[in-house]
Amino acid sequence: MTRKPEGPLRRGWTTGACATAAVQGALRRLWAGAFPERVSIVLPRGEVPVFELAHRDAGDGWAEAGVVKDAGDDPDVTHGALIVARVTQGEAGAGVRFFAGEGVGTVTKPGLPIPAGEAAINPVPRRMMTAEVDALAAELGQSPHIDITIRVPGGAEIARRTWNPRLGIEGGLSILGTTGVVRPFSCAAWIASIHRGIDVARADGLTHVAGSTGAQSERAVQDLYGLPDHAMLDMGDFVGGMVKYLRRHPVDRLTVGGGIAKLAKLGQGAHDLHSARSQVDFDRLAYAVACPRLRSANTMLEAYEICGQPLADHVARTAERELKRMMEDAPIAIDVVVCDRAGRILARA
């Protein structure tokens, strides 16, 4: 896991912002005959970043420009990727149309904000690019009916390190961003992906979903219940964000799987399970399972070696109880699977 650097963090720009800047650069070549050295765009919250063009090309009736994505100090897998926009004059009356080029995915499942069959370019980036087309068309006296193809060389390989395959986005990356800004080490993007996973599962008619704290517990839960990939939510440490969304968008059943340490923290009331934001209370555990030796434990692995099965059973029960409390009145059946680091099931509730 990438550690958060010390000191002030440098923010970056989303793929949607980079694509919008590339569209402006390409349109100026198509309509005005020359590429600018750099372009500035207005983001949804009024910020006006400047982008250098790293790629320029043009031919008969088309032009394309590219911007290298700078994610700032965020460990974003798309940092350094080249986001290229090709623009061509579209059919009269067609408006702005979007297409997926190399390395940009296509939506194949319902439940996402873009319909199946469309390029995986999210609504806010589409609106930003359309606004650039409209503004430049008015400025230069051109027809605002433009076809935009976004491509990301190497994007298909990068996408394998994202949640896109599980969400039914095939062939590459999504062009994302609601503000245009990447805020370093923000939880927002991860929690948004959990929400999209729930949306996709519900739209596909799934009645049982599972969230896990890591890869080993996820594999154990998926094997235990025979769940399809798109039933597996990328919960990680964000159990609170997952449950909050499920309360408003329920399914019949939720399984939460995780390591004994993470689920011990959940059972003690933590809703963000990251080690920097919550810790196991060993005194509380020692009292709950009537094992005073746990007060001197340094890790849950050591605690399990001291106490064994009664501790694992207690963690499963308390985690289940806390999840039910968090769900309030949502009609969702809940169960918990506690695993060790190798994915072996220690307890269930």
CSV table of C-alpha atoms in Angstrom, one decimal:
chain,number,residue,atom,x,y,z
A,1,MET,CA,0.0,0.0,0.0
A,2,THR,CA,1.3,3.5,-0.9
A,3,ARG,CA,2.0,5.6,2.2
A,4,LYS,CA,0.8,9.2,2.4
A,5,PRO,CA,3.7,11.6,2.1
A,6,GLU,CA,4.6,14.0,4.9
A,7,GLY,CA,3.7,17.6,4.5
A,8,PRO,CA,1.3,19.5,2.2
A,9,LEU,CA,0.1,17.3,-0.7
A,10,ARG,CA,-0.1,18.5,-4.4
A,11,ARG,CA,-3.5,18.0,-6.0
A,12,GLY,CA,-3.9,16.8,-9.6
A,13,TRP,CA,-6.5,16.7,-12.4
A,14,THR,CA,-9.0,14.0,-13.3
A,15,THR,CA,-9.1,12.1,-16.6
A,16,GLY,CA,-12.2,14.1,-17.4
A,17,ALA,CA,-10.4,17.4,-16.9
A,18,CYS,CA,-7.5,16.2,-19.1
A,19,ALA,CA,-9.9,15.0,-21.8
A,20,THR,CA,-11.7,18.4,-21.8
A,21,ALA,CA,-8.4,20.3,-22.2
A,22,ALA,CA,-7.4,17.9,-25.0
A,23,VAL,CA,-10.8,18.6,-26.8
A,24,GLN,CA,-10.2,22.3,-26.6
A,25,GLY,CA,-6.7,22.0,-28.1
A,26,ALA,CA,-7.9,19.7,-30.9
A,27,LEU,CA,-10.9,22.0,-31.7
A,28,ARG,CA,-8.7,25.0,-32.0
A,29,ARG,CA,-6.7,23.2,-34.6
A,30,LEU,CA,-9.8,21.9,-36.5
A,31,TRP,CA,-11.6,25.3,-36.5
A,32,ALA,CA,-8.8,27.9,-36.2
A,33,GLY,CA,-6.0,26.1,-38.0
A,34,ALA,CA,-3.4,26.0,-35.3
A,35,PHE,CA,-2.7,24.2,-32.1
A,36,PRO,CA,-2.2,26.3,-28.9
A,37,GLU,CA,0.9,25.6,-26.8
A,38,ARG,CA,-1.4,25.3,-23.7
A,39,VAL,CA,-5.1,25.5,-22.9
A,40,SER,CA,-7.1,26.6,-19.9
A,41,ILE,CA,-10.5,25.2,-19.0
A,42,VAL,CA,-13.1,26.1,-16.4
A,43,LEU,CA,-13.9,23.3,-13.9
A,44,PRO,CA,-17.3,22.7,-12.4
A,45,ARG,CA,-16.3,24.7,-9.2
A,46,GLY,CA,-14.9,27.6,-11.1
A,47,GLU,CA,-11.2,26.7,-11.0
A,48,VAL,CA,-9.2,27.5,-14.2
A,49,PRO,CA,-6.2,25.1,-14.5
A,50,VAL,CA,-3.8,25.4,-17.5
A,51,PHE,CA,-2.7,22.3,-19.4
A,52,GLU,CA,0.3,21.8,-21.7
A,53,LEU,CA,-0.4,19.8,-24.9
A,54,ALA,CA,1.8,16.7,-25.1
A,55,HIS,CA,0.4,15.4,-28.3
A,56,ARG,CA,-0.7,17.1,-31.6
A,57,ASP,CA,-1.8,15.6,-34.8
A,58,ALA,CA,-4.2,16.5,-37.6
A,59,GLY,CA,-5.5,15.4,-41.0
A,60,ASP,CA,-8.2,16.1,-43.5
A,61,GLY,CA,-11.3,16.9,-41.4
A,62,TRP,CA,-9.9,15.9,-38.1
A,63,ALA,CA,-7.5,17.0,-35.3
A,64,GLU,CA,-6.4,15.4,-32.1
A,65,ALA,CA,-4.6,16.7,-29.0
A,66,GLY,CA,-3.3,15.0,-25.9
A,67,VAL,CA,-2.6,15.9,-22.3
A,68,VAL,CA,-0.5,13.8,-19.8
A,69,LYS,CA,-2.5,13.2,-16.7
A,70,ASP,CA,-1.0,14.6,-13.5
A,71,ALA,CA,-2.6,13.1,-10.4
A,72,GLY,CA,-0.5,15.3,-8.1
A,73,ASP,CA,0.6,13.3,-5.0
A,74,ASP,CA,-2.3,10.8,-5.2
A,75,PRO,CA,-1.3,7.2,-6.0
A,76,ASP,CA,-3.6,7.1,-9.0
A,77,VAL,CA,-3.0,4.3,-11.5
A,78,THR,CA,-3.7,6.7,-14.4
A,79,HIS,CA,-1.0,9.2,-13.3
A,80,GLY,CA,1.2,9.8,-16.3
A,81,ALA,CA,-1.2,8.4,-18.8
A,82,LEU,CA,-1.7,10.3,-22.1
A,83,ILE,CA,-5.3,11.3,-22.6
A,84,VAL,CA,-6.0,12.0,-26.3
A,85,ALA,CA,-9.1,13.5,-27.9
A,86,ARG,CA,-9.8,13.4,-31.6
A,87,VAL,CA,-12.5,15.7,-33.0
A,88,THR,CA,-14.2,15.5,-36.3
A,89,GLN,CA,-17.2,17.5,-37.7
A,90,GLY,CA,-20.3,15.5,-37.0
A,91,GLU,CA,-23.6,15.3,-38.8
A,92,ALA,CA,-25.8,18.4,-38.7
A,93,GLY,CA,-28.2,18.3,-35.8
A,94,ALA,CA,-26.4,15.4,-34.1
A,95,GLY,CA,-24.9,17.5,-31.4
A,96,VAL,CA,-21.8,16.3,-29.5
A,97,ARG,CA,-21.3,12.5,-29.7
A,98,PHE,CA,-18.8,10.5,-27.7
A,99,PHE,CA,-16.8,7.4,-28.8
A,100,ALA,CA,-14.3,5.1,-27.1
A,101,GLY,CA,-10.9,4.8,-28.7
A,102,GLU,CA,-8.0,2.7,-27.8
A,103,GLY,CA,-7.8,2.1,-24.0
A,104,VAL,CA,-11.2,3.6,-23.1
A,105,GLY,CA,-13.8,1.1,-22.0
A,106,THR,CA,-17.3,0.4,-23.1
A,107,VAL,CA,-20.2,-0.1,-20.6
A,108,THR,CA,-21.7,-3.5,-20.8
A,109,LYS,CA,-23.9,-3.8,-17.7
A,110,PRO,CA,-26.8,-1.7,-16.5
A,111,GLY,CA,-26.6,0.3,-13.3
A,112,LEU,CA,-23.9,2.8,-14.2
A,113,PRO,CA,-24.6,6.4,-15.0
A,114,ILE,CA,-23.9,5.7,-18.7
A,115,PRO,CA,-26.1,3.2,-20.6
A,116,ALA,CA,-24.8,-0.1,-21.8
A,117,GLY,CA,-23.1,0.1,-25.2
A,118,GLU,CA,-21.8,3.6,-24.6
A,119,ALA,CA,-18.2,4.8,-24.2
A,120,ALA,CA,-17.3,4.8,-20.5
A,121,ILE,CA,-17.1,8.6,-20.3
A,122,ASN,CA,-19.0,9.8,-17.3
A,123,PRO,CA,-21.7,12.5,-17.3
A,124,VAL,CA,-19.7,15.4,-15.8
A,125,PRO,CA,-16.8,15.0,-18.3
A,126,ARG,CA,-19.3,14.8,-21.1
A,127,ARG,CA,-20.9,18.0,-19.9
A,128,MET,CA,-17.5,19.7,-19.6
A,129,MET,CA,-16.5,18.7,-23.1
A,130,THR,CA,-19.8,19.7,-24.6
A,131,ALA,CA,-19.5,23.1,-22.9
A,132,GLU,CA,-16.0,23.6,-24.6
A,133,VAL,CA,-17.6,22.7,-28.0
A,134,ASP,CA,-20.4,25.1,-27.5
A,135,ALA,CA,-18.2,27.9,-26.3
A,136,LEU,CA,-15.6,27.6,-29.1
A,137,ALA,CA,-18.3,27.2,-31.7
A,138,ALA,CA,-19.8,30.5,-30.6
A,139,GLU,CA,-16.4,32.1,-30.5
A,140,LEU,CA,-15.2,30.9,-33.9
A,141,GLY,CA,-18.5,30.8,-35.8
A,142,GLN,CA,-18.6,27.1,-36.2
A,143,SER,CA,-21.3,24.4,-36.1
A,144,PRO,CA,-21.3,22.7,-32.6
A,145,HIS,CA,-22.0,19.2,-34.0
A,146,ILE,CA,-18.8,17.3,-33.2
A,147,ASP,CA,-17.8,13.7,-32.8
A,148,ILE,CA,-15.3,13.2,-30.0
A,149,THR,CA,-13.2,10.0,-29.6
A,150,ILE,CA,-11.2,9.7,-26.4
A,151,ARG,CA,-8.3,7.3,-26.3
A,152,VAL,CA,-5.7,6.4,-23.7
A,153,PRO,CA,-2.7,4.4,-25.1
A,154,GLY,CA,-2.0,1.5,-22.7
A,155,GLY,CA,-5.4,2.1,-21.0
A,156,ALA,CA,-6.6,-1.5,-21.4
A,157,GLU,CA,-3.6,-2.7,-19.3
A,158,ILE,CA,-4.0,0.0,-16.7
A,159,ALA,CA,-7.7,-0.8,-16.4
A,160,ARG,CA,-6.9,-4.3,-15.2
A,161,ARG,CA,-5.7,-2.6,-11.9
A,162,THR,CA,-9.0,-0.8,-11.5
A,163,TRP,CA,-12.6,-2.0,-10.6
A,164,ASN,CA,-13.7,-1.6,-14.3
A,165,PRO,CA,-13.8,-5.3,-15.2
A,166,ARG,CA,-16.0,-6.1,-12.1
A,167,LEU,CA,-18.3,-3.2,-13.0
A,168,GLY,CA,-18.8,-4.5,-16.5
A,169,ILE,CA,-16.7,-1.8,-18.2
A,170,GLU,CA,-14.7,-3.7,-20.9
A,171,GLY,CA,-11.7,-2.8,-23.0
A,172,GLY,CA,-10.2,0.0,-21.0
A,173,LEU,CA,-10.5,2.9,-18.5
A,174,SER,CA,-13.3,5.2,-17.6
A,175,ILE,CA,-13.1,8.9,-18.1
A,176,LEU,CA,-14.0,10.2,-14.7
A,177,GLY,CA,-14.3,13.2,-12.4
A,178,THR,CA,-17.1,15.3,-10.9
A,179,THR,CA,-15.0,18.3,-9.9
A,180,GLY,CA,-12.1,17.9,-12.3
A,181,VAL,CA,-9.7,17.8,-9.3
A,182,VAL,CA,-7.9,14.8,-7.8
A,183,ARG,CA,-7.5,15.4,-4.1
A,184,PRO,CA,-4.6,13.3,-2.8
A,185,PHE,CA,-5.4,10.2,-0.7
A,186,SER,CA,-9.1,11.1,-0.8
A,187,CYS,CA,-11.6,8.4,0.3
A,188,ALA,CA,-14.2,9.8,-2.1
A,189,ALA,CA,-13.1,7.9,-5.2
A,190,TRP,CA,-13.0,4.5,-3.4
A,191,ILE,CA,-16.4,5.0,-1.8
A,192,ALA,CA,-17.9,6.1,-5.2
A,193,SER,CA,-16.7,2.8,-6.7
A,194,ILE,CA,-18.5,0.9,-3.9
A,195,HIS,CA,-21.7,2.8,-4.8
A,196,ARG,CA,-21.3,1.9,-8.4
A,197,GLY,CA,-20.7,-1.7,-7.6
A,198,ILE,CA,-24.0,-1.8,-5.6
A,199,ASP,CA,-25.8,-0.1,-8.5
A,200,VAL,CA,-24.5,-2.6,-11.0
A,201,ALA,CA,-25.4,-5.6,-8.7
A,202,ARG,CA,-29.0,-4.3,-8.1
A,203,ALA,CA,-29.5,-3.5,-11.8
A,204,ASP,CA,-28.5,-7.1,-12.7
A,205,GLY,CA,-31.0,-8.4,-10.2
A,206,LEU,CA,-28.5,-9.8,-7.7
A,207,THR,CA,-30.0,-10.3,-4.2
A,208,HIS,CA,-26.8,-11.2,-2.3
A,209,VAL,CA,-23.7,-9.0,-2.3
A,210,ALA,CA,-20.5,-9.2,-0.2
A,211,GLY,CA,-18.0,-6.6,1.0
A,212,SER,CA,-14.6,-7.7,2.2
A,213,THR,CA,-11.6,-6.0,3.8
A,214,GLY,CA,-9.0,-7.7,1.5
A,215,ALA,CA,-8.3,-10.2,-1.2
A,216,GLN,CA,-8.0,-13.3,1.0
A,217,SER,CA,-11.3,-12.7,2.8
A,218,GLU,CA,-13.0,-11.8,-0.5
A,219,ARG,CA,-11.8,-15.1,-2.0
A,220,ALA,CA,-13.0,-17.1,1.0
A,221,VAL,CA,-16.5,-15.4,0.9
A,222,GLN,CA,-16.9,-15.8,-2.8
A,223,ASP,CA,-16.0,-19.5,-2.7
A,224,LEU,CA,-18.2,-20.1,0.3
A,225,TYR,CA,-21.3,-18.7,-1.4
A,226,GLY,CA,-20.5,-19.2,-5.1
A,227,LEU,CA,-21.1,-15.5,-5.8
A,228,PRO,CA,-20.3,-13.9,-9.2
A,229,ASP,CA,-17.6,-11.3,-9.5
A,230,HIS,CA,-20.0,-8.4,-9.7
A,231,ALA,CA,-21.6,-9.4,-6.4
A,232,MET,CA,-18.2,-8.7,-4.7
A,233,LEU,CA,-18.0,-5.0,-3.5
A,234,ASP,CA,-14.6,-3.5,-3.1
A,235,MET,CA,-15.3,-2.4,0.5
A,236,GLY,CA,-11.8,-2.3,1.9
A,237,ASP,CA,-11.8,-0.3,5.0
A,238,PHE,CA,-14.9,1.7,4.2
A,239,VAL,CA,-17.6,-0.4,5.8
A,240,GLY,CA,-19.4,2.7,6.9
A,241,GLY,CA,-19.6,4.1,3.3
A,242,MET,CA,-20.9,0.8,2.0
A,243,VAL,CA,-23.6,0.3,4.7
A,244,LYS,CA,-24.8,3.9,4.4
A,245,TYR,CA,-25.4,3.4,0.6
A,246,LEU,CA,-27.0,0.0,1.1
A,247,ARG,CA,-29.5,1.5,3.6
A,248,ARG,CA,-30.8,3.7,0.8
A,249,HIS,CA,-30.4,1.1,-2.0
A,250,PRO,CA,-31.0,-2.3,-0.3
A,251,VAL,CA,-30.5,-5.8,-1.4
A,252,ASP,CA,-31.8,-8.9,0.3
A,253,ARG,CA,-28.6,-10.1,1.8
A,254,LEU,CA,-25.1,-8.7,2.7
A,255,THR,CA,-22.1,-10.7,3.8
A,256,VAL,CA,-19.1,-8.9,5.3
A,257,GLY,CA,-15.9,-10.8,5.3
A,258,GLY,CA,-12.6,-9.8,6.8
A,259,GLY,CA,-9.5,-10.4,8.9
A,260,ILE,CA,-10.0,-10.8,12.6
A,261,ALA,CA,-8.3,-7.5,13.4
A,262,LYS,CA,-10.5,-5.4,11.0
A,263,LEU,CA,-13.7,-7.1,12.1
A,264,ALA,CA,-12.7,-6.7,15.8
A,265,LYS,CA,-12.6,-2.9,15.2
A,266,LEU,CA,-16.0,-3.1,13.4
A,267,GLY,CA,-17.4,-4.9,16.4
A,268,GLN,CA,-16.1,-2.2,18.7
A,269,GLY,CA,-18.0,0.5,16.6
A,270,ALA,CA,-15.4,1.6,14.1
A,271,HIS,CA,-16.8,2.3,10.6
A,272,ASP,CA,-13.5,3.2,9.0
A,273,LEU,CA,-11.2,0.2,9.5
A,274,HIS,CA,-7.9,1.7,8.4
A,275,SER,CA,-5.1,1.3,10.9
A,276,ALA,CA,-4.5,5.1,11.0
A,277,ARG,CA,-8.1,5.8,11.9
A,278,SER,CA,-9.1,3.0,14.3
A,279,GLN,CA,-7.4,0.6,16.7
A,280,VAL,CA,-8.4,-2.6,18.6
A,281,ASP,CA,-9.2,-2.0,22.3
A,282,PHE,CA,-7.6,-5.1,23.8
A,283,ASP,CA,-8.7,-4.2,27.3
A,284,ARG,CA,-12.3,-4.3,26.1
A,285,LEU,CA,-11.7,-7.7,24.3
A,286,ALA,CA,-10.1,-9.2,27.4
A,287,TYR,CA,-13.2,-8.3,29.5
A,288,ALA,CA,-15.6,-9.5,26.9
A,289,VAL,CA,-14.1,-13.0,26.5
A,290,ALA,CA,-13.0,-13.2,30.1
A,291,CYS,CA,-9.3,-13.6,29.2
A,292,PRO,CA,-7.1,-11.1,31.1
A,293,ARG,CA,-4.0,-12.1,29.1
A,294,LEU,CA,-5.4,-10.3,26.1
A,295,ARG,CA,-4.6,-7.0,27.8
A,296,SER,CA,-0.9,-7.5,27.0
A,297,ALA,CA,-1.4,-8.6,23.4
A,298,ASN,CA,0.2,-6.4,20.7
A,299,THR,CA,-1.7,-7.7,17.7
A,300,MET,CA,-4.9,-9.6,17.0
A,301,LEU,CA,-2.8,-12.5,15.7
A,302,GLU,CA,-1.2,-12.7,19.1
A,303,ALA,CA,-4.6,-12.4,20.8
A,304,TYR,CA,-6.0,-15.2,18.7
A,305,GLU,CA,-3.0,-17.4,19.6
A,306,ILE,CA,-3.8,-16.7,23.3
A,307,CYS,CA,-7.5,-17.1,23.2
A,308,GLY,CA,-8.4,-19.1,20.1
A,309,GLN,CA,-11.9,-19.9,19.0
A,310,PRO,CA,-13.8,-18.0,21.7
A,311,LEU,CA,-12.2,-14.8,20.5
A,312,ALA,CA,-13.0,-15.5,16.8
A,313,ASP,CA,-16.6,-16.3,17.7
A,314,HIS,CA,-16.9,-13.1,19.7
A,315,VAL,CA,-15.5,-11.0,16.9
A,316,ALA,CA,-18.0,-12.5,14.4
A,317,ARG,CA,-20.9,-11.9,16.8
A,318,THR,CA,-20.0,-8.3,17.6
A,319,ALA,CA,-19.3,-7.4,14.0
A,320,GLU,CA,-22.7,-8.8,13.0
A,321,ARG,CA,-24.4,-6.9,15.8
A,322,GLU,CA,-22.8,-3.6,14.8
A,323,LEU,CA,-23.7,-4.1,11.1
A,324,LYS,CA,-27.3,-4.7,12.1
A,325,ARG,CA,-27.3,-1.5,14.2
A,326,MET,CA,-25.7,0.4,11.3
A,327,MET,CA,-28.4,-0.8,8.9
A,328,GLU,CA,-31.1,0.6,11.1
A,329,ASP,CA,-34.5,-0.5,9.7
A,330,ALA,CA,-33.2,-1.5,6.2
A,331,PRO,CA,-34.6,-5.0,5.3
A,332,ILE,CA,-31.2,-6.6,4.7
A,333,ALA,CA,-30.2,-10.0,6.1
A,334,ILE,CA,-26.6,-9.8,7.4
A,335,ASP,CA,-23.9,-12.4,8.0
A,336,VAL,CA,-20.2,-12.1,8.9
A,337,VAL,CA,-17.2,-14.3,7.9
A,338,VAL,CA,-14.0,-13.9,9.9
A,339,CYS,CA,-10.8,-15.1,8.2
A,340,ASP,CA,-7.1,-15.4,9.0
A,341,ARG,CA,-4.4,-13.9,6.7
A,342,ALA,CA,-4.4,-17.0,4.5
A,343,GLY,CA,-8.2,-16.8,3.9
A,344,ARG,CA,-9.0,-19.7,6.2
A,345,ILE,CA,-12.4,-19.2,7.8
A,346,LEU,CA,-12.1,-18.8,11.6
A,347,ALA,CA,-15.7,-18.0,12.6
A,348,ARG,CA,-19.1,-17.0,11.1
A,349,ALA,CA,-22.2,-15.2,12.5
